[in-house]
mmCIF file of C-alpha atoms in Angstrom:
data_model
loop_
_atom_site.group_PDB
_atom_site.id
_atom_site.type_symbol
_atom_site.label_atom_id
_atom_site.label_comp_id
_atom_site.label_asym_id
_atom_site.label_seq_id
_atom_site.Cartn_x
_atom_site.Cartn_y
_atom_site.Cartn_z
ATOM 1 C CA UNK Z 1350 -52.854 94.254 -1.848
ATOM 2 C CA UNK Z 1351 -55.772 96.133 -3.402
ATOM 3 C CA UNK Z 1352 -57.168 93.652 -5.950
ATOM 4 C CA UNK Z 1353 -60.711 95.501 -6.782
ATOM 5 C CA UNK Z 1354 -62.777 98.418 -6.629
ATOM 6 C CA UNK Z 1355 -66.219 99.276 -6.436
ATOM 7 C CA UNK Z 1356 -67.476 102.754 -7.011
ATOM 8 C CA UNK Z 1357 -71.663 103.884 -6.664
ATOM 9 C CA UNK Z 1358 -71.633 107.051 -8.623
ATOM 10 C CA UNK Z 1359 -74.491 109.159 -7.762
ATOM 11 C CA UNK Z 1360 -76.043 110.052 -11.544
ATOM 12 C CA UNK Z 1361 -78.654 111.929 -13.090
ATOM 13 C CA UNK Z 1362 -81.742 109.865 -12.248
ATOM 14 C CA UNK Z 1363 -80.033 107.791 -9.536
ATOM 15 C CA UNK Z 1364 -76.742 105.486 -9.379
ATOM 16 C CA UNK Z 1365 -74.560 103.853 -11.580
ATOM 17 C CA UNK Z 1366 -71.870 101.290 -10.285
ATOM 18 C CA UNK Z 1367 -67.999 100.854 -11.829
ATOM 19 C CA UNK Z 1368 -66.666 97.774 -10.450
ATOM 20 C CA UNK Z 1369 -63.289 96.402 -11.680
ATOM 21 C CA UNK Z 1370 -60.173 93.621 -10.697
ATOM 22 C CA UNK Z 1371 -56.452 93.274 -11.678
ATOM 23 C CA UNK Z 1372 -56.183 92.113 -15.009
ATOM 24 C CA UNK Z 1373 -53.903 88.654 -15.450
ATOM 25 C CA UNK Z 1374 -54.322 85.329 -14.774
ATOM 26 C CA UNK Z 1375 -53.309 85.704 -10.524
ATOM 27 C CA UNK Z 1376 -56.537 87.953 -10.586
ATOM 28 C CA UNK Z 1377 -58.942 86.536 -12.854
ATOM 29 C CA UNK Z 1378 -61.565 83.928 -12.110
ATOM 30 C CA UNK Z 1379 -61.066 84.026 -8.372
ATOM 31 C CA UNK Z 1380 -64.593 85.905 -7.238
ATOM 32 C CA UNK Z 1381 -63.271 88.749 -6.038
ATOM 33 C CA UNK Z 1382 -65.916 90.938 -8.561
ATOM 34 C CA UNK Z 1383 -68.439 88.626 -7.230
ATOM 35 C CA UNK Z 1384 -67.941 89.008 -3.382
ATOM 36 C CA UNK Z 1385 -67.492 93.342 -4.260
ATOM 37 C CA UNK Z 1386 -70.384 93.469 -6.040
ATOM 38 C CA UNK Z 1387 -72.709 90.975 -4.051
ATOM 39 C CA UNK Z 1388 -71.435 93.592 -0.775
ATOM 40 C CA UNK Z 1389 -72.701 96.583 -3.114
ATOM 41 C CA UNK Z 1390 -76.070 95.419 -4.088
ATOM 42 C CA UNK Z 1391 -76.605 94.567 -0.431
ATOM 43 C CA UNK Z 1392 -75.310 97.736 0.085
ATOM 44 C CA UNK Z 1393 -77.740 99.755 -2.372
ATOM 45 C CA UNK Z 1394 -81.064 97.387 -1.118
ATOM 46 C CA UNK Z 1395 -80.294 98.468 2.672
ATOM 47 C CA UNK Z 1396 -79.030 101.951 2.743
ATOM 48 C CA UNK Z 1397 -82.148 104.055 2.612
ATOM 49 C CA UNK Z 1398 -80.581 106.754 0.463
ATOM 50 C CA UNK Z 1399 -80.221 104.740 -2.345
ATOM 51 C CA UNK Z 1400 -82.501 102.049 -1.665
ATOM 52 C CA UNK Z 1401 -85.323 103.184 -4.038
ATOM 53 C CA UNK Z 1402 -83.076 104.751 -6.691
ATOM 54 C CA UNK Z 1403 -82.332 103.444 -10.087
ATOM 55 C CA UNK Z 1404 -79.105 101.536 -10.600
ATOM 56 C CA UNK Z 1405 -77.028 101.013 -13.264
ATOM 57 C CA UNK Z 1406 -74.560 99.009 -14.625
ATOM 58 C CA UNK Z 1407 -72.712 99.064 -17.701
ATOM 59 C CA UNK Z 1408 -70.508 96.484 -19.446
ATOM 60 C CA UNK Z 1409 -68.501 95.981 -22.882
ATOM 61 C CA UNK Z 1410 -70.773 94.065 -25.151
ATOM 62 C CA UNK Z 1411 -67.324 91.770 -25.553
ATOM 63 C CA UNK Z 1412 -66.681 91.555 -21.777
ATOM 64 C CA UNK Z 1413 -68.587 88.484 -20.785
ATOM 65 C CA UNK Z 1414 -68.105 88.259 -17.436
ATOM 66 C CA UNK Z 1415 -69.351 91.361 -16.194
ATOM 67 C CA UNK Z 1416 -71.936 90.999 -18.589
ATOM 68 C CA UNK Z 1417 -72.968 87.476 -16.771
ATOM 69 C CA UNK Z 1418 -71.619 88.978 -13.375
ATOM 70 C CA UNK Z 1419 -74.372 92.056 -13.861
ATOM 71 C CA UNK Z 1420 -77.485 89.296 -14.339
ATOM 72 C CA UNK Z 1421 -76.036 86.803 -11.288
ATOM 73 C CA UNK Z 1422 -76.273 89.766 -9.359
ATOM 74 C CA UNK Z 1423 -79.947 90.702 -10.000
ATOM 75 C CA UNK Z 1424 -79.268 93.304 -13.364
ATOM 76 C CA UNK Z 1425 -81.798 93.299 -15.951
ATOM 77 C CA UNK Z 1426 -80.203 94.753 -19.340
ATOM 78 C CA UNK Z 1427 -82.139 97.367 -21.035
ATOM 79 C CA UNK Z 1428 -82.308 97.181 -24.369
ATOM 80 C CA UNK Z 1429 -83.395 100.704 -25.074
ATOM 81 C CA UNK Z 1430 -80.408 102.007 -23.490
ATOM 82 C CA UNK Z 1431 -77.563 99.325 -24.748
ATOM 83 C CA UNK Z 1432 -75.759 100.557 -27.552
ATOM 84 C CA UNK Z 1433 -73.295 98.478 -30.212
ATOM 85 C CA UNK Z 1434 -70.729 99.023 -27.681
ATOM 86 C CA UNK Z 1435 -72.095 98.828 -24.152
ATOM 87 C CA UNK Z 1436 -74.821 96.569 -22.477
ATOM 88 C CA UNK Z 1437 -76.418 98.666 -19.726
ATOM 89 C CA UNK Z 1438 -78.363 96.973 -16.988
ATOM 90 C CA UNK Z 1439 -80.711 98.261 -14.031
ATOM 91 C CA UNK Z 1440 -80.620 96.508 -10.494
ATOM 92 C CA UNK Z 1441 -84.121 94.852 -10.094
ATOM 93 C CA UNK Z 1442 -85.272 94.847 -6.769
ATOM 94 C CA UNK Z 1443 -88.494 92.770 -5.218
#
């Protein structure tokens, strides 16, 4: 049973990620977005194609776990580009 999906949409400029799970309790809090989007940063630091692109993610100011999900993963919100409705975030990479 599909539970999640990850999609790295090639954008103007580079990438941009939409990653999402079941909504309800069964679903929630069980790392499922985690594992996905740990797999797709690994993913976009390995694959040479993408590897030196800008990535972004963006999040509901009000939805706090992708919003902490984004920074686990290694997102760095940009201000200049966040809005009263959306937090957007760019994958650092060392």
């Amino acid at each position: 049973e599909p539970v999640a999906f990850l999609d790295v949409m090639q954008v103007k400029g580079g990438y941009t990620i939409a990653l999402a799970t079941k909504s309800g309790d069964k679903y929630r809090g069980k790392g499922y977005a985690s594992e996905l989007g740990q797999k797709a940063v690994k993913w976009l630091n390995t694959n040479p194609e993408v590897m030196n692109k800008k990535v972004t993610w963006g999040a509901f100011k009000e939805n706090i776990p992708s919003n902490k999900l984004a920074e686990k993963l290694g997102f760095v919100k940009d201000e200049s580009a966040s809005d009263d409705k959306w937090n957007i975030y760019s994958l650092e990479r060392s």
